[in-house]
PDB file of C-alpha atoms and ligand atoms in Angstrom:
ATOM      1  CA  UNK A   1     112.143  51.854 -15.412  1.00 78.00           C
ATOM      2  CA  UNK A   2     111.292  49.357 -13.018  1.00 87.00           C
ATOM      3  CA  UNK A   3     108.271  46.948 -14.335  1.00 86.00           C
ATOM      4  CA  UNK A   4     104.096  48.614 -13.804  1.00 95.00           C
ATOM      5  CA  UNK A   5     103.085  45.010 -13.902  1.00 97.00           C
ATOM      6  CA  UNK A   6     104.731  41.931 -11.703  1.00 98.00           C
ATOM      7  CA  UNK A   7     102.719  38.237 -12.421  1.00 98.00           C
ATOM      8  CA  UNK A   8     103.602  35.982  -9.639  1.00 98.00           C
ATOM      9  CA  UNK A   9     102.447  32.555 -10.374  1.00 97.00           C
ATOM     10  CA  UNK A  10     103.165  29.087  -9.108  1.00 96.00           C
ATOM     11  CA  UNK A  11     101.372  26.597  -6.794  1.00 94.00           C
ATOM     12  CA  UNK A  12      99.889  26.463  -3.716  1.00 87.00           C
ATOM     13  CA  UNK A  13     102.027  27.403  -0.937  1.00 88.00           C
ATOM     14  CA  UNK A  14     105.711  28.461  -2.594  1.00 93.00           C
ATOM     15  CA  UNK A  15     105.160  31.991  -0.778  1.00 92.00           C
ATOM     16  CA  UNK A  16     103.676  33.915  -3.716  1.00 95.00           C
ATOM     17  CA  UNK A  17     101.313  36.183  -1.518  1.00 93.00           C
ATOM     18  CA  UNK A  18     104.070  36.942   0.823  1.00 93.00           C
ATOM     19  CA  UNK A  19     106.631  37.241  -1.610  1.00 96.00           C
ATOM     20  CA  UNK A  20     104.378  39.471  -3.676  1.00 97.00           C
ATOM     21  CA  UNK A  21     102.901  42.134  -0.990  1.00 96.00           C
ATOM     22  CA  UNK A  22     106.342  42.682  -0.072  1.00 96.00           C
ATOM     23  CA  UNK A  23     107.199  43.390  -3.460  1.00 97.00           C
ATOM     24  CA  UNK A  24     104.025  45.701  -4.138  1.00 96.00           C
ATOM     25  CA  UNK A  25     105.199  47.113  -0.259  1.00 95.00           C
ATOM     26  CA  UNK A  26     108.306  48.031  -1.660  1.00 95.00           C
ATOM     27  CA  UNK A  27     107.222  49.667  -4.916  1.00 95.00           C
ATOM     28  CA  UNK A  28     104.416  51.363  -3.714  1.00 94.00           C
ATOM     29  CA  UNK A  29     102.200  48.822  -6.002  1.00 95.00           C
ATOM     30  CA  UNK A  30      98.618  47.623  -5.454  1.00 95.00           C
ATOM     31  CA  UNK A  31      98.293  43.914  -4.729  1.00 96.00           C
ATOM     32  CA  UNK A  32      96.046  41.687  -5.858  1.00 97.00           C
ATOM     33  CA  UNK A  33      95.464  38.229  -4.800  1.00 96.00           C
ATOM     34  CA  UNK A  34      93.477  36.382  -6.823  1.00 97.00           C
ATOM     35  CA  UNK A  35      93.512  33.238  -5.117  1.00 96.00           C
ATOM     36  CA  UNK A  36      91.266  35.323  -2.359  1.00 97.00           C
ATOM     37  CA  UNK A  37      89.155  35.796  -4.977  1.00 98.00           C
ATOM     38  CA  UNK A  38      88.766  32.131  -5.820  1.00 98.00           C
ATOM     39  CA  UNK A  39      88.674  31.404  -2.265  1.00 98.00           C
ATOM     40  CA  UNK A  40      85.501  34.343  -1.872  1.00 98.00           C
ATOM     41  CA  UNK A  41      83.965  32.442  -4.204  1.00 98.00           C
ATOM     42  CA  UNK A  42      84.329  29.155  -2.624  1.00 98.00           C
ATOM     43  CA  UNK A  43      82.841  30.316   0.302  1.00 98.00           C
ATOM     44  CA  UNK A  44      79.969  31.138  -0.825  1.00 98.00           C
ATOM     45  CA  UNK A  45      79.363  28.800  -2.437  1.00 98.00           C
ATOM     46  CA  UNK A  46      79.885  26.336   0.975  1.00 98.00           C
ATOM     47  CA  UNK A  47      77.168  28.755   2.822  1.00 97.00           C
ATOM     48  CA  UNK A  48      74.666  28.316  -0.009  1.00 97.00           C
ATOM     49  CA  UNK A  49      75.314  24.363  -0.493  1.00 98.00           C
ATOM     50  CA  UNK A  50      76.180  24.668  -4.178  1.00 98.00           C
ATOM     51  CA  UNK A  51      77.838  21.731  -5.651  1.00 97.00           C
ATOM     52  CA  UNK A  52      81.693  21.645  -6.901  1.00 95.00           C
ATOM     53  CA  UNK A  53      80.273  20.581 -10.029  1.00 93.00           C
ATOM     54  CA  UNK A  54      77.617  23.148 -10.569  1.00 98.00           C
ATOM     55  CA  UNK A  55      78.861  24.916 -13.741  1.00 98.00           C
ATOM     56  CA  UNK A  56      75.398  27.172 -13.958  1.00 98.00           C
ATOM     57  CA  UNK A  57      74.623  27.812 -10.523  1.00 98.00           C
ATOM     58  CA  UNK A  58      78.841  28.200  -9.827  1.00 98.00           C
ATOM     59  CA  UNK A  59      78.445  30.726 -12.620  1.00 98.00           C
ATOM     60  CA  UNK A  60      75.517  32.239 -11.796  1.00 98.00           C
ATOM     61  CA  UNK A  61      77.415  32.806  -7.737  1.00 98.00           C
ATOM     62  CA  UNK A  62      80.396  34.682  -9.451  1.00 98.00           C
ATOM     63  CA  UNK A  63      78.444  36.514 -11.032  1.00 98.00           C
ATOM     64  CA  UNK A  64      76.183  37.947  -8.245  1.00 97.00           C
ATOM     65  CA  UNK A  65      78.745  38.157  -5.241  1.00 97.00           C
ATOM     66  CA  UNK A  66      80.597  41.210  -4.597  1.00 97.00           C
ATOM     67  CA  UNK A  67      84.051  40.464  -3.483  1.00 97.00           C
ATOM     68  CA  UNK A  68      86.733  43.469  -2.892  1.00 96.00           C
ATOM     69  CA  UNK A  69      90.070  43.428  -2.025  1.00 95.00           C
ATOM     70  CA  UNK A  70      91.368  46.124   0.511  1.00 94.00           C
ATOM     71  CA  UNK A  71      94.804  47.051   1.703  1.00 87.00           C
ATOM     72  CA  UNK A  72      95.659  49.269   4.144  1.00 81.00           C
ATOM     73  CA  UNK A  73      99.515  49.856   5.959  1.00 79.00           C
ATOM     74  CA  UNK A  74     100.265  45.990   6.217  1.00 84.00           C
ATOM     75  CA  UNK A  75      97.044  44.520   6.727  1.00 90.00           C
ATOM     76  CA  UNK A  76      94.961  43.105   3.405  1.00 93.00           C
ATOM     77  CA  UNK A  77      91.227  42.399   3.871  1.00 96.00           C
ATOM     78  CA  UNK A  78      89.135  40.245   1.245  1.00 97.00           C
ATOM     79  CA  UNK A  79      85.146  41.447   1.594  1.00 97.00           C
ATOM     80  CA  UNK A  80      82.171  39.266   0.363  1.00 98.00           C
ATOM     81  CA  UNK A  81      79.000  41.299  -0.442  1.00 97.00           C
ATOM     82  CA  UNK A  82      80.327  43.978   2.556  1.00 97.00           C
ATOM     83  CA  UNK A  83      81.336  40.971   5.422  1.00 98.00           C
ATOM     84  CA  UNK A  84      85.024  40.913   6.222  1.00 97.00           C
ATOM     85  CA  UNK A  85      86.134  37.476   5.520  1.00 98.00           C
ATOM     86  CA  UNK A  86      89.644  37.594   5.328  1.00 96.00           C
ATOM     87  CA  UNK A  87      90.321  35.008   8.398  1.00 93.00           C
ATOM     88  CA  UNK A  88      87.091  32.360   7.005  1.00 96.00           C
ATOM     89  CA  UNK A  89      88.632  31.674   3.140  1.00 97.00           C
ATOM     90  CA  UNK A  90      91.762  30.905   4.968  1.00 90.00           C
ATOM     91  CA  UNK A  91      90.687  27.780   6.205  1.00 88.00           C
ATOM     92  CA  UNK A  92      92.183  24.976   4.038  1.00 83.00           C
ATOM     93  CA  UNK A  93      88.405  23.804   3.433  1.00 92.00           C
ATOM     94  CA  UNK A  94      87.810  26.525   1.820  1.00 96.00           C
ATOM     95  CA  UNK A  95      91.574  26.177  -0.179  1.00 90.00           C
ATOM     96  CA  UNK A  96      90.171  22.917  -0.764  1.00 88.00           C
ATOM     97  CA  UNK A  97      86.780  23.499  -2.421  1.00 95.00           C
ATOM     98  CA  UNK A  98      88.254  26.648  -4.127  1.00 95.00           C
ATOM     99  CA  UNK A  99      90.605  24.091  -6.517  1.00 89.00           C
ATOM    100  CA  UNK A 100      87.439  22.482  -8.295  1.00 92.00           C
ATOM    101  CA  UNK A 101      85.565  25.299  -8.640  1.00 96.00           C
ATOM    102  CA  UNK A 102      88.385  27.716 -10.128  1.00 94.00           C
ATOM    103  CA  UNK A 103      88.366  24.735 -12.843  1.00 93.00           C
ATOM    104  CA  UNK A 104      84.971  26.250 -13.930  1.00 96.00           C
ATOM    105  CA  UNK A 105      85.661  28.596 -16.815  1.00 96.00           C
ATOM    106  CA  UNK A 106      82.351  30.921 -16.428  1.00 98.00           C
ATOM    107  CA  UNK A 107      83.622  31.506 -13.269  1.00 98.00           C
ATOM    108  CA  UNK A 108      87.353  32.386 -14.407  1.00 97.00           C
ATOM    109  CA  UNK A 109      85.680  34.425 -16.748  1.00 98.00           C
ATOM    110  CA  UNK A 110      83.806  36.588 -14.575  1.00 98.00           C
ATOM    111  CA  UNK A 111      86.993  36.827 -11.900  1.00 98.00           C
ATOM    112  CA  UNK A 112      89.166  37.459 -14.493  1.00 98.00           C
ATOM    113  CA  UNK A 113      87.496  40.047 -16.211  1.00 98.00           C
ATOM    114  CA  UNK A 114      87.653  41.563 -12.357  1.00 97.00           C
ATOM    115  CA  UNK A 115      91.059  41.508 -11.777  1.00 98.00           C
ATOM    116  CA  UNK A 116      91.214  43.023 -15.234  1.00 97.00           C
ATOM    117  CA  UNK A 117      89.724  46.053 -14.572  1.00 96.00           C
ATOM    118  CA  UNK A 118      91.172  45.925 -10.952  1.00 95.00           C
ATOM    119  CA  UNK A 119      94.522  46.126 -12.629  1.00 95.00           C
ATOM    120  CA  UNK A 120      93.475  48.977 -15.818  1.00 95.00           C
ATOM    121  CA  UNK A 121      94.432  51.777 -13.235  1.00 89.00           C
ATOM    122  CA  UNK A 122      97.874  51.483 -11.410  1.00 94.00           C
ATOM    123  CA  UNK A 123     101.019  49.351 -11.182  1.00 97.00           C
ATOM    124  CA  UNK A 124     100.335  46.106  -9.623  1.00 97.00           C
ATOM    125  CA  UNK A 125     101.945  42.927  -8.284  1.00 98.00           C
ATOM    126  CA  UNK A 126      99.342  40.538  -8.704  1.00 98.00           C
ATOM    127  CA  UNK A 127      99.987  36.934  -8.016  1.00 97.00           C
ATOM    128  CA  UNK A 128      97.918  33.982  -8.577  1.00 96.00           C
ATOM    129  CA  UNK A 129      98.146  30.563 -11.404  1.00 95.00           C
ATOM    130  CA  UNK A 130      97.093  32.272 -14.868  1.00 95.00           C
ATOM    131  CA  UNK A 131      98.331  35.537 -14.249  1.00 97.00           C
ATOM    132  CA  UNK A 132     101.330  35.808 -17.168  1.00 97.00           C
ATOM    133  CA  UNK A 133      99.622  33.146 -19.003  1.00 96.00           C
ATOM    134  CA  UNK A 134      96.549  34.492 -19.380  1.00 96.00           C
ATOM    135  CA  UNK A 135      95.501  38.072 -17.304  1.00 98.00           C
ATOM    136  CA  UNK A 136      97.884  39.747 -17.770  1.00 98.00           C
ATOM    137  CA  UNK A 137      99.851  38.581 -20.732  1.00 97.00           C
ATOM    138  CA  UNK A 138     101.432  41.712 -21.153  1.00 97.00           C
ATOM    139  CA  UNK A 139     102.778  42.409 -18.059  1.00 97.00           C
ATOM    140  CA  UNK A 140     106.497  43.293 -17.991  1.00 96.00           C
ATOM    141  CA  UNK A 141     107.831  41.135 -15.221  1.00 98.00           C
ATOM    142  CA  UNK A 142     107.211  37.369 -14.548  1.00 98.00           C
ATOM    143  CA  UNK A 143     107.765  34.954 -11.987  1.00 98.00           C
ATOM    144  CA  UNK A 144     107.017  31.478 -11.939  1.00 98.00           C
ATOM    145  CA  UNK A 145     107.894  30.608  -7.748  1.00 98.00           C
ATOM    146  CA  UNK A 146     108.151  26.805  -6.450  1.00 97.00           C
ATOM    147  CA  UNK A 147     109.637  25.030  -3.917  1.00 96.00           C
ATOM    148  CA  UNK A 148     109.569  21.221  -3.389  1.00 96.00           C
ATOM    149  CA  UNK A 149     106.294  20.010  -2.204  1.00 95.00           C
ATOM    150  CA  UNK A 150     107.176  18.765   1.357  1.00 97.00           C
ATOM    151  CA  UNK A 151     108.595  22.397   1.969  1.00 96.00           C
ATOM    152  CA  UNK A 152     105.542  23.990   1.088  1.00 96.00           C
ATOM    153  CA  UNK A 153     103.516  21.761   3.174  1.00 96.00           C
ATOM    154  CA  UNK A 154     106.024  22.539   6.007  1.00 95.00           C
ATOM    155  CA  UNK A 155     105.740  26.684   5.830  1.00 92.00           C
ATOM    156  CA  UNK A 156     101.760  25.777   5.210  1.00 90.00           C
ATOM    157  CA  UNK A 157     101.748  24.350   8.719  1.00 93.00           C
ATOM    158  CA  UNK A 158     103.714  26.546  10.378  1.00 92.00           C
ATOM    159  CA  UNK A 159     101.103  29.296   8.678  1.00 86.00           C
ATOM    160  CA  UNK A 160      98.017  27.498  10.321  1.00 85.00           C
ATOM    161  CA  UNK A 161      99.673  26.941  13.622  1.00 90.00           C
ATOM    162  CA  UNK A 162     100.769  30.541  13.712  1.00 89.00           C
ATOM    163  CA  UNK A 163      97.003  31.175  13.322  1.00 84.00           C
ATOM    164  CA  UNK A 164      96.014  28.414  16.361  1.00 89.00           C
ATOM    165  CA  UNK A 165      94.767  25.961  13.545  1.00 84.00           C
ATOM    166  CA  UNK A 166      95.310  22.635  13.539  1.00 85.00           C
ATOM    167  CA  UNK A 167      98.431  21.605  11.049  1.00 86.00           C
ATOM    168  CA  UNK A 168      99.162  18.055  10.161  1.00 93.00           C
ATOM    169  CA  UNK A 169     102.539  18.314   7.374  1.00 95.00           C
ATOM    170  CA  UNK A 170     101.387  14.725   6.007  1.00 96.00           C
ATOM    171  CA  UNK A 171      98.046  15.617   5.344  1.00 93.00           C
ATOM    172  CA  UNK A 172      99.118  19.275   3.370  1.00 92.00           C
ATOM    173  CA  UNK A 173     101.327  17.638   1.678  1.00 95.00           C
ATOM    174  CA  UNK A 174      99.147  15.631   0.505  1.00 94.00           C
ATOM    175  CA  UNK A 175      96.326  17.867  -0.161  1.00 89.00           C
ATOM    176  CA  UNK A 176      99.646  20.711  -2.362  1.00 91.00           C
ATOM    177  CA  UNK A 177      99.988  17.644  -4.574  1.00 93.00           C
ATOM    178  CA  UNK A 178      96.433  17.127  -5.117  1.00 90.00           C
ATOM    179  CA  UNK A 179      95.422  20.344  -5.612  1.00 86.00           C
ATOM    180  CA  UNK A 180      98.894  20.945  -7.769  1.00 90.00           C
ATOM    181  CA  UNK A 181      97.619  18.430  -9.874  1.00 91.00           C
ATOM    182  CA  UNK A 182      94.349  19.192 -10.758  1.00 88.00           C
ATOM    183  CA  UNK A 183      95.296  22.598 -11.306  1.00 86.00           C
ATOM    184  CA  UNK A 184      97.839  22.103 -13.485  1.00 90.00           C
ATOM    185  CA  UNK A 185      95.525  19.659 -15.558  1.00 92.00           C
ATOM    186  CA  UNK A 186      92.596  21.388 -15.997  1.00 86.00           C
ATOM    187  CA  UNK A 187      90.793  22.307 -18.980  1.00 89.00           C
ATOM    188  CA  UNK A 188      91.123  26.393 -18.757  1.00 88.00           C
ATOM    189  CA  UNK A 189      93.969  28.427 -17.440  1.00 87.00           C
ATOM    190  CA  UNK A 190      95.958  25.474 -16.391  1.00 89.00           C
ATOM    191  CA  UNK A 191      98.824  26.367 -14.008  1.00 92.00           C
ATOM    192  CA  UNK A 192     101.648  27.130 -16.569  1.00 92.00           C
ATOM    193  CA  UNK A 193     105.101  28.860 -16.126  1.00 96.00           C
ATOM    194  CA  UNK A 194     104.510  31.017 -18.568  1.00 97.00           C
ATOM    195  CA  UNK A 195     107.587  31.178 -21.768  1.00 97.00           C
ATOM    196  CA  UNK A 196     108.711  34.481 -20.460  1.00 97.00           C
ATOM    197  CA  UNK A 197     108.549  34.076 -16.712  1.00 98.00           C
ATOM    198  CA  UNK A 198     111.562  33.884 -14.602  1.00 98.00           C
ATOM    199  CA  UNK A 199     111.558  30.740 -12.780  1.00 98.00           C
ATOM    200  CA  UNK A 200     112.058  30.895  -9.577  1.00 98.00           C
ATOM    201  CA  UNK A 201     112.509  28.044  -7.007  1.00 97.00           C
ATOM    202  CA  UNK A 202     112.512  29.077  -3.326  1.00 96.00           C
ATOM    203  CA  UNK A 203     113.163  25.491  -1.734  1.00 96.00           C
ATOM    204  CA  UNK A 204     116.888  26.847  -0.329  1.00 95.00           C
ATOM    205  CA  UNK A 205     115.666  30.075   0.128  1.00 96.00           C
ATOM    206  CA  UNK A 206     114.207  32.580   3.015  1.00 93.00           C
ATOM    207  CA  UNK A 207     111.622  35.439   1.991  1.00 94.00           C
ATOM    208  CA  UNK A 208     114.453  37.981   1.967  1.00 96.00           C
ATOM    209  CA  UNK A 209     116.368  36.425  -1.159  1.00 97.00           C
ATOM    210  CA  UNK A 210     113.061  35.878  -2.670  1.00 97.00           C
ATOM    211  CA  UNK A 211     111.988  39.314  -2.505  1.00 98.00           C
ATOM    212  CA  UNK A 212     115.687  40.736  -3.674  1.00 97.00           C
ATOM    213  CA  UNK A 213     115.298  38.251  -6.537  1.00 98.00           C
ATOM    214  CA  UNK A 214     111.658  39.703  -7.783  1.00 98.00           C
ATOM    215  CA  UNK A 215     112.652  43.053  -7.271  1.00 97.00           C
ATOM    216  CA  UNK A 216     115.872  42.946  -9.464  1.00 97.00           C
ATOM    217  CA  UNK A 217     113.995  41.688 -12.184  1.00 97.00           C
ATOM    218  CA  UNK A 218     111.196  44.003 -11.666  1.00 97.00           C
ATOM    219  CA  UNK A 219     113.791  46.915 -11.721  1.00 94.00           C
ATOM    220  CA  UNK A 220     115.476  45.356 -14.913  1.00 92.00           C
ATOM    221  CA  UNK A 221     112.330  45.403 -17.156  1.00 81.00           C
ATOM    222  CA  UNK A 222     111.150  47.938 -18.761  1.00 58.00           C
TER     223      UNK A 222
HETATM  224  O1  LIG B 301      96.561  30.811  -3.802  1.00 54.78           O
HETATM  225  P1  LIG B 301      95.293  29.965  -3.251  1.00 54.78           P
HETATM  226  O2  LIG B 301      95.664  28.541  -2.640  1.00 54.78           O
HETATM  227  O3  LIG B 301      94.967  31.031  -2.446  1.00 54.78           O
HETATM  228  O4  LIG B 301      94.212  29.262  -4.333  1.00 54.78           O
HETATM  229  C1  LIG B 301      93.401  29.338  -4.594  1.00 54.78           C
HETATM  230  C2  LIG B 301      92.587  28.293  -5.167  1.00 54.78           C
HETATM  231  O5  LIG B 301      92.629  29.139  -6.224  1.00 54.78           O
HETATM  232  C3  LIG B 301      93.731  27.078  -5.701  1.00 54.78           C
HETATM  233  O6  LIG B 301      93.009  25.800  -6.115  1.00 54.78           O
HETATM  234  C4  LIG B 301      93.923  28.010  -7.389  1.00 54.78           C
HETATM  235  C5  LIG B 301      92.965  28.716  -7.425  1.00 54.78           C
HETATM  236  N1  LIG B 301      93.426  29.766  -8.592  1.00 54.78           N
HETATM  237  C6  LIG B 301      93.416  29.892  -9.697  1.00 54.78           C
HETATM  238  O7  LIG B 301      92.961  28.902 -10.493  1.00 54.78           O
HETATM  239  N2  LIG B 301      94.186  30.753 -10.695  1.00 54.78           N
HETATM  240  C7  LIG B 301      94.077  31.945  -9.784  1.00 54.78           C
HETATM  241  N3  LIG B 301      94.603  33.355 -10.813  1.00 54.78           N
HETATM  242  C8  LIG B 301      94.138  31.941  -8.429  1.00 54.78           C
HETATM  243  C9  LIG B 301      93.807  30.829  -7.911  1.00 54.78           C
END
């Protein structure tokens, strides 16, 4: 039997969402990008001018904000209160805002509840930082996907330039290192490898090798 819940955690730009989407497609599972949900709240907070350390207002915002993840074929879209924000949430400033906002316990509780609800009715591949440790601790297949910071920066720069956005590799690398540090050292659900997660360092692997490795693990788990 193939694992019914596959959790892929790891630092920024390690290739989690690309590989998670491909694994979900191959298995016919639902793909849930939890980082997109934190980014959606960050975008709403930037628009509303809420300070990133205003825990009460941000928790209230998370409670009031309707986030929907939709997939159609190979396209994945994110809606905030009915508006398609799929492109906007990928901007670097939204990613940078998502990091301090995701450290707020109230925001996490609300999004974790939504994530568990989404995973309750169908087999899923879910990616994030705390999926194997907090959101789906019972997931049969857990992967901690990482790569060297410079390599992650190069991959992210390529992705940004392909979308026509400016990309300075040194700046992206510095952002990635800062974000990893913040995500790994926060009090609530810090980024860490679950004890029963497979460690996968993709520094010297291409995406097909990453997907094939995850598929082997998923197919071997009960
Ligand atoms: O994976 P990403 O870059 O889209 O994530 C955006 C931010 O959200 C990142 O700083 C970490 C945070 N995040 C989190 O705290 N927990 C998750 N399950 C997913 C993302």
